């Protein structure tokens, strides 16, 4: 049974792609962009190993989502089990958005690529921050519409930053924000 190595799952978010989505962060990244916001995902140790079929069951039980977003870590470091997962959720009608720190032209063929509707590619470049397009961190990152499920109309979606406070007081942030915005939030400065 092929296992996925996962870092984090958010069942429903409006901050990681078009519409409401389940966001899945994978554990392990071989790309290692300087300035990465998720360096804790670089190692392949410390993640949670899950049969891909179990993740399919979990995702298909979530109500109200239009798709799944796969983020890193580097999803294409696990193309086989993630490809099986992506193909299964797409067969059930969900869309698949996948982020990669590689560029499309250098990705080898894979079931994950074949099962992705919307691919966002390219490494994060800390010195070239993106200020207008949603979901991406730097201007070099490209959106590839690999199927007709999405088109340029997704760019009307504003960037969102979601803050979730768990019953135990733990705070989780997802979405994309500049370092300045995060620092202002943490300092209680909401200009
Ligand atoms: S590909 Fe993503 S997770 Fe990996 S180093 Fe770059 S920004 Fe970080």
JSON list of C-alpha atoms and ligand atoms in Angstrom, two decimals:
[
{"chain": "A", "resi": 1, "resn": "UNK", "atom": "CA", "xyz": [0.00, 0.00, 0.00]},
{"chain": "A", "resi": 2, "resn": "UNK", "atom": "CA", "xyz": [1.47, 3.32, -1.03]},
{"chain": "A", "resi": 3, "resn": "UNK", "atom": "CA", "xyz": [1.73, 5.89, 1.72]},
{"chain": "A", "resi": 4, "resn": "UNK", "atom": "CA", "xyz": [1.53, 9.67, 1.61]},
{"chain": "A", "resi": 5, "resn": "UNK", "atom": "CA", "xyz": [3.79, 11.71, 3.86]},
{"chain": "A", "resi": 6, "resn": "UNK", "atom": "CA", "xyz": [1.64, 14.61, 5.06]},
{"chain": "A", "resi": 7, "resn": "UNK", "atom": "CA", "xyz": [2.44, 17.75, 7.03]},
{"chain": "A", "resi": 8, "resn": "UNK", "atom": "CA", "xyz": [-1.00, 19.26, 7.61]},
{"chain": "A", "resi": 9, "resn": "UNK", "atom": "CA", "xyz": [-4.58, 19.12, 6.35]},
{"chain": "A", "resi": 10, "resn": "UNK", "atom": "CA", "xyz": [-7.21, 21.86, 6.55]},
{"chain": "A", "resi": 11, "resn": "UNK", "atom": "CA", "xyz": [-10.58, 20.34, 5.67]},
{"chain": "A", "resi": 12, "resn": "UNK", "atom": "CA", "xyz": [-12.21, 23.55, 4.41]},
{"chain": "A", "resi": 13, "resn": "UNK", "atom": "CA", "xyz": [-10.47, 26.79, 3.47]},
{"chain": "A", "resi": 14, "resn": "UNK", "atom": "CA", "xyz": [-11.22, 29.75, 1.20]},
{"chain": "A", "resi": 15, "resn": "UNK", "atom": "CA", "xyz": [-7.57, 30.86, 1.22]},
{"chain": "A", "resi": 16, "resn": "UNK", "atom": "CA", "xyz": [-5.81, 28.21, -0.86]},
{"chain": "A", "resi": 17, "resn": "UNK", "atom": "CA", "xyz": [-7.35, 28.38, -4.32]},
{"chain": "A", "resi": 18, "resn": "UNK", "atom": "CA", "xyz": [-10.68, 28.96, -6.08]},
{"chain": "A", "resi": 19, "resn": "UNK", "atom": "CA", "xyz": [-13.80, 28.37, -3.98]},
{"chain": "A", "resi": 20, "resn": "UNK", "atom": "CA", "xyz": [-13.88, 26.28, -0.83]},
{"chain": "A", "resi": 21, "resn": "UNK", "atom": "CA", "xyz": [-11.20, 23.61, -0.83]},
{"chain": "A", "resi": 22, "resn": "UNK", "atom": "CA", "xyz": [-9.52, 21.00, 1.30]},
{"chain": "A", "resi": 23, "resn": "UNK", "atom": "CA", "xyz": [-5.83, 21.96, 1.57]},
{"chain": "A", "resi": 24, "resn": "UNK", "atom": "CA", "xyz": [-3.20, 19.25, 1.96]},
{"chain": "A", "resi": 25, "resn": "UNK", "atom": "CA", "xyz": [0.41, 20.16, 2.81]},
{"chain": "A", "resi": 26, "resn": "UNK", "atom": "CA", "xyz": [2.87, 17.40, 2.01]},
{"chain": "A", "resi": 27, "resn": "UNK", "atom": "CA", "xyz": [5.95, 16.65, 4.10]},
{"chain": "A", "resi": 28, "resn": "UNK", "atom": "CA", "xyz": [9.30, 16.74, 2.33]},
{"chain": "A", "resi": 29, "resn": "UNK", "atom": "CA", "xyz": [10.68, 19.27, -0.16]},
{"chain": "A", "resi": 30, "resn": "UNK", "atom": "CA", "xyz": [13.74, 18.78, -2.33]},
{"chain": "A", "resi": 31, "resn": "UNK", "atom": "CA", "xyz": [13.46, 22.26, -3.89]},
{"chain": "A", "resi": 32, "resn": "UNK", "atom": "CA", "xyz": [14.45, 24.31, -0.82]},
{"chain": "A", "resi": 33, "resn": "UNK", "atom": "CA", "xyz": [13.91, 27.90, -1.92]},
{"chain": "A", "resi": 34, "resn": "UNK", "atom": "CA", "xyz": [15.81, 30.45, 0.19]},
{"chain": "A", "resi": 35, "resn": "UNK", "atom": "CA", "xyz": [13.24, 32.41, 2.23]},
{"chain": "A", "resi": 36, "resn": "UNK", "atom": "CA", "xyz": [10.63, 29.62, 2.16]},
{"chain": "A", "resi": 37, "resn": "UNK", "atom": "CA", "xyz": [7.75, 30.23, 4.59]},
{"chain": "A", "resi": 38, "resn": "UNK", "atom": "CA", "xyz": [7.43, 26.48, 5.36]},
{"chain": "A", "resi": 39, "resn": "UNK", "atom": "CA", "xyz": [10.98, 25.22, 6.02]},
{"chain": "A", "resi": 40, "resn": "UNK", "atom": "CA", "xyz": [9.55, 22.78, 8.57]},
{"chain": "A", "resi": 41, "resn": "UNK", "atom": "CA", "xyz": [8.16, 20.83, 5.59]},
{"chain": "A", "resi": 42, "resn": "UNK", "atom": "CA", "xyz": [11.60, 20.28, 4.01]},
{"chain": "A", "resi": 43, "resn": "UNK", "atom": "CA", "xyz": [12.59, 17.13, 5.89]},
{"chain": "A", "resi": 44, "resn": "UNK", "atom": "CA", "xyz": [10.89, 13.87, 5.02]},
{"chain": "A", "resi": 45, "resn": "UNK", "atom": "CA", "xyz": [10.92, 13.03, 8.74]},
{"chain": "A", "resi": 46, "resn": "UNK", "atom": "CA", "xyz": [8.27, 14.24, 11.13]},
{"chain": "A", "resi": 47, "resn": "UNK", "atom": "CA", "xyz": [5.31, 13.93, 8.79]},
{"chain": "A", "resi": 48, "resn": "UNK", "atom": "CA", "xyz": [2.33, 11.63, 9.13]},
{"chain": "A", "resi": 49, "resn": "UNK", "atom": "CA", "xyz": [2.31, 8.54, 6.91]},
{"chain": "A", "resi": 50, "resn": "UNK", "atom": "CA", "xyz": [-1.16, 7.83, 5.56]},
{"chain": "A", "resi": 51, "resn": "UNK", "atom": "CA", "xyz": [-2.44, 5.36, 2.91]},
{"chain": "A", "resi": 52, "resn": "UNK", "atom": "CA", "xyz": [-3.67, 7.48, 0.00]},
{"chain": "A", "resi": 53, "resn": "UNK", "atom": "CA", "xyz": [-7.01, 5.66, 0.12]},
{"chain": "A", "resi": 54, "resn": "UNK", "atom": "CA", "xyz": [-7.57, 6.96, 3.67]},
{"chain": "A", "resi": 55, "resn": "UNK", "atom": "CA", "xyz": [-7.07, 10.53, 2.51]},
{"chain": "A", "resi": 56, "resn": "UNK", "atom": "CA", "xyz": [-9.55, 9.96, -0.33]},
{"chain": "A", "resi": 57, "resn": "UNK", "atom": "CA", "xyz": [-12.14, 8.76, 2.20]},
{"chain": "A", "resi": 58, "resn": "UNK", "atom": "CA", "xyz": [-11.53, 11.76, 4.45]},
{"chain": "A", "resi": 59, "resn": "UNK", "atom": "CA", "xyz": [-11.79, 14.27, 1.61]},
{"chain": "A", "resi": 60, "resn": "UNK", "atom": "CA", "xyz": [-14.91, 12.77, 0.04]},
{"chain": "A", "resi": 61, "resn": "UNK", "atom": "CA", "xyz": [-16.65, 12.97, 3.42]},
{"chain": "A", "resi": 62, "resn": "UNK", "atom": "CA", "xyz": [-16.17, 16.77, 3.58]},
{"chain": "A", "resi": 63, "resn": "UNK", "atom": "CA", "xyz": [-19.29, 18.67, 2.56]},
{"chain": "A", "resi": 64, "resn": "UNK", "atom": "CA", "xyz": [-19.32, 21.80, 0.45]},
{"chain": "A", "resi": 65, "resn": "UNK", "atom": "CA", "xyz": [-15.86, 21.80, -1.13]},
{"chain": "A", "resi": 66, "resn": "UNK", "atom": "CA", "xyz": [-15.26, 22.12, -4.86]},
{"chain": "A", "resi": 67, "resn": "UNK", "atom": "CA", "xyz": [-11.78, 20.69, -4.81]},
{"chain": "A", "resi": 68, "resn": "UNK", "atom": "CA", "xyz": [-8.47, 19.91, -3.21]},
{"chain": "A", "resi": 69, "resn": "UNK", "atom": "CA", "xyz": [-5.27, 21.95, -3.14]},
{"chain": "A", "resi": 70, "resn": "UNK", "atom": "CA", "xyz": [-1.93, 20.15, -2.79]},
{"chain": "A", "resi": 71, "resn": "UNK", "atom": "CA", "xyz": [0.86, 22.30, -1.38]},
{"chain": "A", "resi": 72, "resn": "UNK", "atom": "CA", "xyz": [4.32, 21.78, -0.02]},
{"chain": "A", "resi": 73, "resn": "UNK", "atom": "CA", "xyz": [6.58, 20.66, 0.86]},
{"chain": "A", "resi": 74, "resn": "UNK", "atom": "CA", "xyz": [6.88, 19.55, -2.71]},
{"chain": "A", "resi": 75, "resn": "UNK", "atom": "CA", "xyz": [3.92, 17.48, -3.96]},
{"chain": "A", "resi": 76, "resn": "UNK", "atom": "CA", "xyz": [5.94, 16.21, -6.92]},
{"chain": "A", "resi": 77, "resn": "UNK", "atom": "CA", "xyz": [8.38, 14.55, -4.51]},
{"chain": "A", "resi": 78, "resn": "UNK", "atom": "CA", "xyz": [5.51, 12.04, -3.99]},
{"chain": "A", "resi": 79, "resn": "UNK", "atom": "CA", "xyz": [4.00, 11.82, -7.50]},
{"chain": "A", "resi": 80, "resn": "UNK", "atom": "CA", "xyz": [2.82, 8.23, -7.34]},
{"chain": "A", "resi": 81, "resn": "UNK", "atom": "CA", "xyz": [0.61, 8.08, -4.19]},
{"chain": "A", "resi": 82, "resn": "UNK", "atom": "CA", "xyz": [-0.48, 11.69, -4.67]},
{"chain": "A", "resi": 83, "resn": "UNK", "atom": "CA", "xyz": [-1.36, 10.87, -8.27]},
{"chain": "A", "resi": 84, "resn": "UNK", "atom": "CA", "xyz": [-3.55, 7.99, -7.13]},
{"chain": "A", "resi": 85, "resn": "UNK", "atom": "CA", "xyz": [-5.19, 10.28, -4.58]},
{"chain": "A", "resi": 86, "resn": "UNK", "atom": "CA", "xyz": [-5.73, 13.10, -7.10]},
{"chain": "A", "resi": 87, "resn": "UNK", "atom": "CA", "xyz": [-7.17, 10.78, -9.73]},
{"chain": "A", "resi": 88, "resn": "UNK", "atom": "CA", "xyz": [-9.63, 9.31, -7.22]},
{"chain": "A", "resi": 89, "resn": "UNK", "atom": "CA", "xyz": [-10.96, 12.65, -5.95]},
{"chain": "A", "resi": 90, "resn": "UNK", "atom": "CA", "xyz": [-11.26, 13.98, -9.50]},
{"chain": "A", "resi": 91, "resn": "UNK", "atom": "CA", "xyz": [-13.21, 10.90, -10.51]},
{"chain": "A", "resi": 92, "resn": "UNK", "atom": "CA", "xyz": [-15.61, 11.86, -7.71]},
{"chain": "A", "resi": 93, "resn": "UNK", "atom": "CA", "xyz": [-16.06, 15.34, -9.22]},
{"chain": "A", "resi": 94, "resn": "UNK", "atom": "CA", "xyz": [-13.61, 17.45, -7.22]},
{"chain": "A", "resi": 95, "resn": "UNK", "atom": "CA", "xyz": [-11.02, 19.70, -8.85]},
{"chain": "A", "resi": 96, "resn": "UNK", "atom": "CA", "xyz": [-7.31, 19.41, -8.12]},
{"chain": "A", "resi": 97, "resn": "UNK", "atom": "CA", "xyz": [-4.97, 22.39, -7.76]},
{"chain": "A", "resi": 98, "resn": "UNK", "atom": "CA", "xyz": [-1.30, 21.53, -7.24]},
{"chain": "A", "resi": 99, "resn": "UNK", "atom": "CA", "xyz": [1.64, 23.76, -6.30]},
{"chain": "A", "resi": 100, "resn": "UNK", "atom": "CA", "xyz": [5.19, 22.88, -7.24]},
{"chain": "A", "resi": 101, "resn": "UNK", "atom": "CA", "xyz": [8.53, 24.60, -6.70]},
{"chain": "A", "resi": 102, "resn": "UNK", "atom": "CA", "xyz": [9.72, 23.08, -9.98]},
{"chain": "A", "resi": 103, "resn": "UNK", "atom": "CA", "xyz": [8.84, 24.46, -13.40]},
{"chain": "A", "resi": 104, "resn": "UNK", "atom": "CA", "xyz": [6.37, 22.56, -15.57]},
{"chain": "A", "resi": 105, "resn": "UNK", "atom": "CA", "xyz": [8.88, 22.02, -18.39]},
{"chain": "A", "resi": 106, "resn": "UNK", "atom": "CA", "xyz": [11.17, 20.09, -16.02]},
{"chain": "A", "resi": 107, "resn": "UNK", "atom": "CA", "xyz": [8.53, 17.90, -14.39]},
{"chain": "A", "resi": 108, "resn": "UNK", "atom": "CA", "xyz": [8.63, 14.30, -15.62]},
{"chain": "A", "resi": 109, "resn": "UNK", "atom": "CA", "xyz": [5.32, 12.76, -16.70]},
{"chain": "A", "resi": 110, "resn": "UNK", "atom": "CA", "xyz": [3.29, 11.51, -13.73]},
{"chain": "A", "resi": 111, "resn": "UNK", "atom": "CA", "xyz": [-0.20, 10.55, -12.70]},
{"chain": "A", "resi": 112, "resn": "UNK", "atom": "CA", "xyz": [-0.18, 13.58, -10.41]},
{"chain": "A", "resi": 113, "resn": "UNK", "atom": "CA", "xyz": [0.44, 15.90, -13.34]},
{"chain": "A", "resi": 114, "resn": "UNK", "atom": "CA", "xyz": [-2.20, 14.10, -15.40]},
{"chain": "A", "resi": 115, "resn": "UNK", "atom": "CA", "xyz": [-4.69, 14.48, -12.54]},
{"chain": "A", "resi": 116, "resn": "UNK", "atom": "CA", "xyz": [-4.11, 18.19, -11.89]},
{"chain": "A", "resi": 117, "resn": "UNK", "atom": "CA", "xyz": [-6.56, 20.79, -13.23]},
{"chain": "A", "resi": 118, "resn": "UNK", "atom": "CA", "xyz": [-4.64, 23.86, -12.14]},
{"chain": "A", "resi": 119, "resn": "UNK", "atom": "CA", "xyz": [-0.88, 23.80, -11.67]},
{"chain": "A", "resi": 120, "resn": "UNK", "atom": "CA", "xyz": [1.06, 26.62, -10.02]},
{"chain": "A", "resi": 121, "resn": "UNK", "atom": "CA", "xyz": [4.76, 26.25, -10.72]},
{"chain": "A", "resi": 122, "resn": "UNK", "atom": "CA", "xyz": [8.10, 27.81, -9.97]},
{"chain": "A", "resi": 123, "resn": "UNK", "atom": "CA", "xyz": [10.27, 28.33, -6.91]},
{"chain": "A", "resi": 124, "resn": "UNK", "atom": "CA", "xyz": [9.53, 31.02, -4.34]},
{"chain": "A", "resi": 125, "resn": "UNK", "atom": "CA", "xyz": [11.83, 33.99, -4.97]},
{"chain": "A", "resi": 126, "resn": "UNK", "atom": "CA", "xyz": [11.95, 36.13, -1.84]},
{"chain": "A", "resi": 127, "resn": "UNK", "atom": "CA", "xyz": [13.33, 39.14, -3.72]},
{"chain": "A", "resi": 128, "resn": "UNK", "atom": "CA", "xyz": [10.48, 39.14, -6.28]},
{"chain": "A", "resi": 129, "resn": "UNK", "atom": "CA", "xyz": [7.30, 39.22, -4.14]},
{"chain": "A", "resi": 130, "resn": "UNK", "atom": "CA", "xyz": [3.87, 38.99, -5.80]},
{"chain": "A", "resi": 131, "resn": "UNK", "atom": "CA", "xyz": [1.64, 41.90, -4.84]},
{"chain": "A", "resi": 132, "resn": "UNK", "atom": "CA", "xyz": [-1.52, 41.34, -6.86]},
{"chain": "A", "resi": 133, "resn": "UNK", "atom": "CA", "xyz": [-2.29, 37.77, -7.94]},
{"chain": "A", "resi": 134, "resn": "UNK", "atom": "CA", "xyz": [-3.91, 35.52, -5.35]},
{"chain": "A", "resi": 135, "resn": "UNK", "atom": "CA", "xyz": [-2.27, 32.47, -3.68]},
{"chain": "A", "resi": 136, "resn": "UNK", "atom": "CA", "xyz": [1.28, 32.83, -5.04]},
{"chain": "A", "resi": 137, "resn": "UNK", "atom": "CA", "xyz": [4.30, 34.25, -3.26]},
{"chain": "A", "resi": 138, "resn": "UNK", "atom": "CA", "xyz": [6.48, 35.57, -6.07]},
{"chain": "A", "resi": 139, "resn": "UNK", "atom": "CA", "xyz": [5.98, 37.04, -9.54]},
{"chain": "A", "resi": 140, "resn": "UNK", "atom": "CA", "xyz": [7.80, 34.21, -11.38]},
{"chain": "A", "resi": 141, "resn": "UNK", "atom": "CA", "xyz": [5.22, 31.63, -10.34]},
{"chain": "A", "resi": 142, "resn": "UNK", "atom": "CA", "xyz": [2.86, 30.67, -13.16]},
{"chain": "A", "resi": 143, "resn": "UNK", "atom": "CA", "xyz": [-0.68, 29.34, -13.37]},
{"chain": "A", "resi": 144, "resn": "UNK", "atom": "CA", "xyz": [-1.20, 26.54, -15.90]},
{"chain": "A", "resi": 145, "resn": "UNK", "atom": "CA", "xyz": [-4.78, 25.64, -16.79]},
{"chain": "A", "resi": 146, "resn": "UNK", "atom": "CA", "xyz": [-4.21, 21.98, -17.64]},
{"chain": "A", "resi": 147, "resn": "UNK", "atom": "CA", "xyz": [-7.92, 21.24, -18.10]},
{"chain": "A", "resi": 148, "resn": "UNK", "atom": "CA", "xyz": [-10.94, 23.44, -18.83]},
{"chain": "A", "resi": 149, "resn": "UNK", "atom": "CA", "xyz": [-12.05, 23.31, -15.19]},
{"chain": "A", "resi": 150, "resn": "UNK", "atom": "CA", "xyz": [-10.62, 26.79, -14.51]},
{"chain": "A", "resi": 151, "resn": "UNK", "atom": "CA", "xyz": [-9.61, 29.85, -16.48]},
{"chain": "A", "resi": 152, "resn": "UNK", "atom": "CA", "xyz": [-8.34, 33.41, -15.92]},
{"chain": "A", "resi": 153, "resn": "UNK", "atom": "CA", "xyz": [-11.54, 34.38, -14.12]},
{"chain": "A", "resi": 154, "resn": "UNK", "atom": "CA", "xyz": [-10.02, 32.91, -10.94]},
{"chain": "A", "resi": 155, "resn": "UNK", "atom": "CA", "xyz": [-7.78, 35.96, -10.70]},
{"chain": "A", "resi": 156, "resn": "UNK", "atom": "CA", "xyz": [-10.71, 38.07, -9.53]},
{"chain": "A", "resi": 157, "resn": "UNK", "atom": "CA", "xyz": [-10.47, 36.19, -6.21]},
{"chain": "A", "resi": 158, "resn": "UNK", "atom": "CA", "xyz": [-8.77, 38.37, -3.59]},
{"chain": "A", "resi": 159, "resn": "UNK", "atom": "CA", "xyz": [-5.87, 37.03, -1.56]},
{"chain": "A", "resi": 160, "resn": "UNK", "atom": "CA", "xyz": [-7.08, 35.81, 1.82]},
{"chain": "A", "resi": 161, "resn": "UNK", "atom": "CA", "xyz": [-5.39, 35.13, 5.09]},
{"chain": "A", "resi": 162, "resn": "UNK", "atom": "CA", "xyz": [-7.34, 32.82, 7.38]},
{"chain": "A", "resi": 163, "resn": "UNK", "atom": "CA", "xyz": [-6.81, 32.68, 11.11]},
{"chain": "A", "resi": 164, "resn": "UNK", "atom": "CA", "xyz": [-8.32, 29.75, 13.00]},
{"chain": "A", "resi": 165, "resn": "UNK", "atom": "CA", "xyz": [-8.38, 29.51, 16.79]},
{"chain": "A", "resi": 166, "resn": "UNK", "atom": "CA", "xyz": [-8.84, 25.92, 18.02]},
{"chain": "A", "resi": 167, "resn": "UNK", "atom": "CA", "xyz": [-10.73, 25.09, 21.24]},
{"chain": "A", "resi": 168, "resn": "UNK", "atom": "CA", "xyz": [-7.36, 24.57, 22.97]},
{"chain": "A", "resi": 169, "resn": "UNK", "atom": "CA", "xyz": [-6.27, 28.08, 21.96]},
{"chain": "A", "resi": 170, "resn": "UNK", "atom": "CA", "xyz": [-3.88, 26.97, 19.23]},
{"chain": "A", "resi": 171, "resn": "UNK", "atom": "CA", "xyz": [-3.76, 29.47, 16.37]},
{"chain": "A", "resi": 172, "resn": "UNK", "atom": "CA", "xyz": [-3.35, 28.39, 12.75]},
{"chain": "A", "resi": 173, "resn": "UNK", "atom": "CA", "xyz": [-2.79, 30.69, 9.81]},
{"chain": "A", "resi": 174, "resn": "UNK", "atom": "CA", "xyz": [-3.15, 29.81, 6.18]},
{"chain": "A", "resi": 175, "resn": "UNK", "atom": "CA", "xyz": [-3.26, 31.73, 2.96]},
{"chain": "A", "resi": 176, "resn": "UNK", "atom": "CA", "xyz": [-0.51, 34.06, 1.83]},
{"chain": "A", "resi": 177, "resn": "UNK", "atom": "CA", "xyz": [0.63, 37.30, 3.40]},
{"chain": "A", "resi": 178, "resn": "UNK", "atom": "CA", "xyz": [3.78, 39.33, 3.16]},
{"chain": "A", "resi": 179, "resn": "UNK", "atom": "CA", "xyz": [6.20, 39.37, 6.07]},
{"chain": "A", "resi": 180, "resn": "UNK", "atom": "CA", "xyz": [5.12, 42.97, 6.78]},
{"chain": "A", "resi": 181, "resn": "UNK", "atom": "CA", "xyz": [1.45, 41.96, 7.11]},
{"chain": "A", "resi": 182, "resn": "UNK", "atom": "CA", "xyz": [2.29, 39.02, 9.37]},
{"chain": "A", "resi": 183, "resn": "UNK", "atom": "CA", "xyz": [4.49, 41.21, 11.58]},
{"chain": "A", "resi": 184, "resn": "UNK", "atom": "CA", "xyz": [1.72, 43.83, 11.83]},
{"chain": "A", "resi": 185, "resn": "UNK", "atom": "CA", "xyz": [-0.79, 41.13, 12.83]},
{"chain": "A", "resi": 186, "resn": "UNK", "atom": "CA", "xyz": [1.51, 39.69, 15.46]},
{"chain": "A", "resi": 187, "resn": "UNK", "atom": "CA", "xyz": [2.16, 43.14, 16.88]},
{"chain": "A", "resi": 188, "resn": "UNK", "atom": "CA", "xyz": [-1.56, 43.92, 16.96]},
{"chain": "A", "resi": 189, "resn": "UNK", "atom": "CA", "xyz": [-1.06, 46.70, 14.41]},
{"chain": "A", "resi": 190, "resn": "UNK", "atom": "CA", "xyz": [-4.05, 46.44, 12.05]},
{"chain": "A", "resi": 191, "resn": "UNK", "atom": "CA", "xyz": [-3.48, 49.45, 9.81]},
{"chain": "B", "resi": 1, "resn": "LIG", "atom": "S1", "xyz": [9.01, 24.52, -3.11]},
{"chain": "B", "resi": 1, "resn": "LIG", "atom": "FE1", "xyz": [7.61, 25.42, -1.60]},
{"chain": "B", "resi": 1, "resn": "LIG", "atom": "S2", "xyz": [7.99, 24.28, 0.32]},
{"chain": "B", "resi": 1, "resn": "LIG", "atom": "FE2", "xyz": [9.69, 23.84, -1.06]},
{"chain": "B", "resi": 1, "resn": "LIG", "atom": "S3", "xyz": [11.26, 25.37, -0.47]},
{"chain": "B", "resi": 1, "resn": "LIG", "atom": "FE3", "xyz": [10.09, 26.25, -2.20]},
{"chain": "B", "resi": 1, "resn": "LIG", "atom": "S4", "xyz": [8.48, 27.48, -1.22]},
{"chain": "B", "resi": 1, "resn": "LIG", "atom": "FE4", "xyz": [9.30, 26.07, 0.36]}
]
